[in-house]
């Protein structure tokens, strides 16, 4: 095949993959970057008498990442310090693949704190939570009850964060170890922001903070989280895929509004 043909074939293949929804370029096989970094250089080059010996891989010692996260989180005295401690935390693999660290948005003095799952592509680009399509729907939902992340007064404002501050590859659902590792930071985040009410968007924050999932059954039922009233709701991304569920989401928003009126 001449180079012109190869170009058009490669281009067609690439376009086909983009149409299928591929967003990130990765290799055919995973690369263990720990191994790459820690492979000791062979003492001597191979010779006919002395064949190459398999390189010795030095394994990183096992660390209790959740315990390290807990210590780091506890020492953070305010939100800036917490953000710094999270950015300095190197034990979550997601950090290596993410473009941005996404901490929070909105008014930290808000009466309501919303917890989502993790940044997606748009959030990873912008460095802010909930700015993509799901985020825009969230903004419209909040507007419908006269609230929003841009409001200055604590009564109408919301404060928004996620269970994870780094985008999982291809927006996959965070796994249990990632959630457990980052949970101490989330708990500290809630303690420092000290909202009156916590809203959990979807299954991932329910798994993290309530230890269970099943948002279809859990949504709309007030529970207690870290000593605060907490409302699980459908995630706006779910509402985009299942517009029929907006009816329940509206009921939950009204329940939130009523609770705020006290
Ligand atoms: N979905 C989330 O859960 N959080 C975001 O920040 C964006 C999309």
Short mmCIF file of C-alpha atoms and ligand atoms in Angstrom, two decimals:
data_model
loop_
_atom_site.label_atom_id
_atom_site.label_comp_id
_atom_site.label_asym_id
_atom_site.label_seq_id
_atom_site.Cartn_x
_atom_site.Cartn_y
_atom_site.Cartn_z
CA UNK A 1 0.00 0.00 0.00
CA UNK A 2 1.50 3.38 -0.89
CA UNK A 3 1.74 6.09 1.73
CA UNK A 4 -1.24 8.01 0.28
CA UNK A 5 -3.46 4.93 0.66
CA UNK A 6 -2.23 4.28 4.18
CA UNK A 7 -3.08 7.84 5.10
CA UNK A 8 -6.71 7.54 3.93
CA UNK A 9 -7.15 4.08 5.48
CA UNK A 10 -5.77 5.28 8.83
CA UNK A 11 -7.91 8.37 8.68
CA UNK A 12 -11.09 6.39 7.95
CA UNK A 13 -10.30 4.02 10.85
CA UNK A 14 -9.75 6.93 13.19
CA UNK A 15 -12.99 8.64 12.15
CA UNK A 16 -14.86 5.40 12.64
CA UNK A 17 -13.50 5.09 16.18
CA UNK A 18 -14.42 8.71 16.99
CA UNK A 19 -17.94 8.00 15.76
CA UNK A 20 -18.09 5.01 18.09
CA UNK A 21 -17.36 7.38 20.95
CA UNK A 22 -13.61 6.93 21.45
CA UNK A 23 -12.28 10.01 23.23
CA UNK A 24 -8.76 9.07 24.37
CA UNK A 25 -5.80 7.61 22.57
CA UNK A 26 -4.32 4.68 24.47
CA UNK A 27 -2.00 1.81 23.64
CA UNK A 28 -3.09 -1.72 22.71
CA UNK A 29 -1.70 -3.09 25.96
CA UNK A 30 -1.50 -1.39 29.36
CA UNK A 31 1.85 0.07 30.37
CA UNK A 32 2.98 -0.60 33.94
CA UNK A 33 4.74 2.70 34.50
CA UNK A 34 5.89 1.71 37.97
CA UNK A 35 7.79 -1.14 36.40
CA UNK A 36 9.24 1.14 33.74
CA UNK A 37 10.53 3.59 36.27
CA UNK A 38 11.97 1.03 38.62
CA UNK A 39 13.59 -1.37 36.17
CA UNK A 40 17.24 -1.45 37.14
CA UNK A 41 19.56 -0.99 34.17
CA UNK A 42 21.26 -4.24 33.19
CA UNK A 43 24.76 -4.18 34.66
CA UNK A 44 26.30 -5.19 31.33
CA UNK A 45 25.06 -5.47 27.83
CA UNK A 46 24.32 -8.98 26.58
CA UNK A 47 27.16 -10.94 25.02
CA UNK A 48 27.03 -14.35 23.33
CA UNK A 49 28.47 -15.92 26.50
CA UNK A 50 26.34 -13.90 28.84
CA UNK A 51 22.67 -13.73 27.81
CA UNK A 52 20.45 -10.92 28.98
CA UNK A 53 19.04 -11.66 32.42
CA UNK A 54 15.45 -10.61 33.08
CA UNK A 55 15.59 -7.16 34.67
CA UNK A 56 14.90 -7.00 38.35
CA UNK A 57 11.73 -5.11 39.09
CA UNK A 58 11.80 -3.27 42.38
CA UNK A 59 8.30 -3.27 43.81
CA UNK A 60 7.02 -0.21 45.63
CA UNK A 61 6.29 -1.13 49.25
CA UNK A 62 2.60 -1.65 49.98
CA UNK A 63 1.09 1.45 51.52
CA UNK A 64 -2.23 1.94 53.23
CA UNK A 65 -3.34 4.78 50.98
CA UNK A 66 -6.61 5.35 52.85
CA UNK A 67 -4.71 5.72 56.14
CA UNK A 68 -2.32 8.22 54.52
CA UNK A 69 -5.30 10.09 53.08
CA UNK A 70 -6.94 10.19 56.52
CA UNK A 71 -3.84 11.71 58.12
CA UNK A 72 -3.42 14.24 55.30
CA UNK A 73 -7.10 15.18 55.45
CA UNK A 74 -7.17 15.57 59.22
CA UNK A 75 -4.24 17.96 59.21
CA UNK A 76 -5.98 20.29 56.73
CA UNK A 77 -7.36 23.17 58.78
CA UNK A 78 -9.36 24.83 56.00
CA UNK A 79 -10.56 24.25 52.45
CA UNK A 80 -7.44 25.69 50.84
CA UNK A 81 -5.27 23.41 52.92
CA UNK A 82 -7.49 20.46 52.03
CA UNK A 83 -7.22 21.26 48.33
CA UNK A 84 -3.43 21.45 48.69
CA UNK A 85 -3.28 18.16 50.62
CA UNK A 86 -5.35 16.42 47.95
CA UNK A 87 -3.23 17.78 45.13
CA UNK A 88 -0.12 16.54 46.89
CA UNK A 89 -1.60 13.05 47.38
CA UNK A 90 0.18 10.68 45.00
CA UNK A 91 -1.42 7.33 45.80
CA UNK A 92 -4.41 7.48 43.48
CA UNK A 93 -3.56 6.22 39.99
CA UNK A 94 -6.26 8.42 38.45
CA UNK A 95 -4.12 11.47 39.13
CA UNK A 96 -1.60 10.32 36.53
CA UNK A 97 -4.14 10.15 33.72
CA UNK A 98 -6.10 13.30 34.52
CA UNK A 99 -5.46 16.71 33.05
CA UNK A 100 -6.86 18.67 36.00
CA UNK A 101 -7.46 18.43 39.69
CA UNK A 102 -11.12 19.28 40.22
CA UNK A 103 -11.88 20.37 43.77
CA UNK A 104 -15.15 22.28 44.01
CA UNK A 105 -17.33 25.06 42.71
CA UNK A 106 -19.98 27.37 44.12
CA UNK A 107 -20.18 29.07 47.48
CA UNK A 108 -18.43 27.27 50.37
CA UNK A 109 -20.76 29.09 52.79
CA UNK A 110 -23.85 27.58 51.12
CA UNK A 111 -26.46 25.77 53.22
CA UNK A 112 -26.47 22.95 50.67
CA UNK A 113 -23.49 20.89 49.55
CA UNK A 114 -23.89 18.67 46.47
CA UNK A 115 -21.66 15.64 46.01
CA UNK A 116 -21.31 14.08 42.56
CA UNK A 117 -19.20 11.22 41.26
CA UNK A 118 -16.06 12.39 39.45
CA UNK A 119 -15.05 14.85 36.75
CA UNK A 120 -15.90 13.92 33.17
CA UNK A 121 -14.19 15.13 30.02
CA UNK A 122 -15.46 18.71 30.18
CA UNK A 123 -14.72 19.02 33.89
CA UNK A 124 -11.22 17.61 33.37
CA UNK A 125 -10.65 20.30 30.74
CA UNK A 126 -12.14 23.14 32.77
CA UNK A 127 -10.89 22.14 36.24
CA UNK A 128 -14.43 22.70 37.62
CA UNK A 129 -17.11 20.17 38.59
CA UNK A 130 -20.36 19.79 36.67
CA UNK A 131 -19.72 21.99 33.65
CA UNK A 132 -20.68 19.50 30.90
CA UNK A 133 -24.20 18.57 29.80
CA UNK A 134 -25.05 16.98 33.14
CA UNK A 135 -23.77 20.08 34.91
CA UNK A 136 -25.88 22.34 32.75
CA UNK A 137 -28.94 20.29 33.61
CA UNK A 138 -27.99 20.49 37.29
CA UNK A 139 -27.85 24.29 36.99
CA UNK A 140 -31.33 24.35 35.43
CA UNK A 141 -32.69 22.07 38.16
CA UNK A 142 -31.30 24.37 40.85
CA UNK A 143 -32.64 27.45 39.07
CA UNK A 144 -36.10 25.89 39.19
CA UNK A 145 -35.97 26.14 42.99
CA UNK A 146 -34.30 29.58 42.94
CA UNK A 147 -30.87 28.25 43.82
CA UNK A 148 -27.53 28.18 42.05
CA UNK A 149 -23.79 27.88 42.40
CA UNK A 150 -23.25 31.55 41.52
CA UNK A 151 -25.50 32.88 44.30
CA UNK A 152 -23.70 35.01 46.88
CA UNK A 153 -26.13 34.52 49.71
CA UNK A 154 -25.83 31.25 51.58
CA UNK A 155 -29.59 30.60 51.44
CA UNK A 156 -29.71 30.38 47.65
CA UNK A 157 -26.19 29.15 47.03
CA UNK A 158 -24.91 25.63 46.61
CA UNK A 159 -21.43 24.25 47.05
CA UNK A 160 -20.45 21.41 44.70
CA UNK A 161 -17.81 18.71 44.83
CA UNK A 162 -17.26 15.10 43.75
CA UNK A 163 -16.19 11.87 45.41
CA UNK A 164 -13.06 11.90 43.22
CA UNK A 165 -11.13 14.96 42.09
CA UNK A 166 -9.58 13.25 39.04
CA UNK A 167 -11.31 11.98 35.91
CA UNK A 168 -11.40 8.18 35.60
CA UNK A 169 -10.28 7.02 32.14
CA UNK A 170 -13.13 7.05 29.62
CA UNK A 171 -15.45 8.21 32.43
CA UNK A 172 -15.65 4.72 33.90
CA UNK A 173 -17.33 4.34 37.28
CA UNK A 174 -14.83 4.77 40.12
CA UNK A 175 -13.88 1.45 41.71
CA UNK A 176 -14.21 0.55 45.38
CA UNK A 177 -10.53 1.07 46.19
CA UNK A 178 -10.48 4.53 44.60
CA UNK A 179 -13.58 5.51 46.55
CA UNK A 180 -12.20 4.15 49.84
CA UNK A 181 -8.86 5.88 49.31
CA UNK A 182 -10.37 9.30 48.66
CA UNK A 183 -13.21 9.06 51.19
CA UNK A 184 -11.24 10.64 54.08
CA UNK A 185 -10.77 13.75 51.92
CA UNK A 186 -14.47 13.90 51.07
CA UNK A 187 -15.46 13.51 54.73
CA UNK A 188 -13.06 16.28 55.70
CA UNK A 189 -14.39 18.42 52.85
CA UNK A 190 -17.91 18.12 54.24
CA UNK A 191 -16.72 18.78 57.80
CA UNK A 192 -14.84 21.94 56.75
CA UNK A 193 -17.58 23.34 54.50
CA UNK A 194 -20.09 22.40 57.19
CA UNK A 195 -23.29 22.66 55.13
CA UNK A 196 -26.70 22.18 56.73
CA UNK A 197 -27.75 19.68 54.08
CA UNK A 198 -25.86 17.25 51.85
CA UNK A 199 -27.27 16.13 48.49
CA UNK A 200 -25.83 12.96 46.96
CA UNK A 201 -26.09 12.74 43.18
CA UNK A 202 -26.27 9.09 42.07
CA UNK A 203 -24.84 5.84 43.30
CA UNK A 204 -21.16 6.68 43.71
CA UNK A 205 -21.54 9.26 46.51
CA UNK A 206 -24.14 6.97 48.13
CA UNK A 207 -21.62 4.13 48.06
CA UNK A 208 -18.93 6.40 49.48
CA UNK A 209 -20.88 8.07 52.27
CA UNK A 210 -23.74 5.64 53.02
CA UNK A 211 -22.01 2.37 52.12
CA UNK A 212 -24.82 1.28 49.82
CA UNK A 213 -26.20 1.81 46.34
CA UNK A 214 -29.59 1.45 44.69
CA UNK A 215 -30.43 5.05 43.89
CA UNK A 216 -33.83 4.15 42.44
CA UNK A 217 -34.93 2.98 45.88
CA UNK A 218 -32.85 5.42 47.92
CA UNK A 219 -33.68 8.67 46.17
CA UNK A 220 -36.04 11.04 47.90
CA UNK A 221 -35.55 9.41 51.33
CA UNK A 222 -33.81 11.67 53.82
CA UNK A 223 -30.98 9.95 55.68
CA UNK A 224 -28.19 11.03 57.97
CA UNK A 225 -24.63 11.54 56.80
CA UNK A 226 -21.88 12.65 59.18
CA UNK A 227 -24.60 13.99 61.46
CA UNK A 228 -26.29 16.02 58.71
CA UNK A 229 -29.58 15.51 56.85
CA UNK A 230 -28.80 14.08 53.47
CA UNK A 231 -30.90 13.60 50.33
CA UNK A 232 -29.92 11.03 47.67
CA UNK A 233 -31.11 12.06 44.21
CA UNK A 234 -30.80 10.80 40.66
CA UNK A 235 -27.61 11.98 38.97
CA UNK A 236 -28.34 14.56 36.23
CA UNK A 237 -26.49 12.36 33.71
CA UNK A 238 -29.04 9.64 34.47
CA UNK A 239 -31.83 12.17 33.93
CA UNK A 240 -30.40 13.03 30.53
CA UNK A 241 -30.62 9.37 29.56
CA UNK A 242 -33.98 8.81 31.29
CA UNK A 243 -36.01 12.02 31.00
CA UNK A 244 -39.04 10.24 32.48
CA UNK A 245 -37.21 10.20 35.84
CA UNK A 246 -37.25 14.02 35.93
CA UNK A 247 -40.62 13.76 37.65
CA UNK A 248 -38.99 12.11 40.69
CA UNK A 249 -36.10 14.56 40.54
CA UNK A 250 -38.58 17.44 40.67
CA UNK A 251 -40.25 15.92 43.74
CA UNK A 252 -36.81 15.65 45.38
CA UNK A 253 -35.99 19.27 44.58
CA UNK A 254 -39.25 20.35 46.20
CA UNK A 255 -38.42 18.22 49.23
CA UNK A 256 -35.04 19.95 49.46
CA UNK A 257 -36.64 23.37 49.18
CA UNK A 258 -39.20 22.50 51.88
CA UNK A 259 -36.45 21.26 54.20
CA UNK A 260 -34.54 24.52 53.73
CA UNK A 261 -37.66 26.51 54.63
CA UNK A 262 -37.66 24.46 57.83
N1 LIG B 1 -20.60 14.09 36.79
C1 LIG B 1 -20.23 14.17 38.08
O1 LIG B 1 -20.62 13.35 38.90
N2 LIG B 1 -19.44 15.18 38.43
C2 LIG B 1 -19.00 16.08 37.59
O2 LIG B 1 -18.28 16.97 38.00
C3 LIG B 1 -19.41 15.98 36.26
C4 LIG B 1 -20.21 14.98 35.86
#
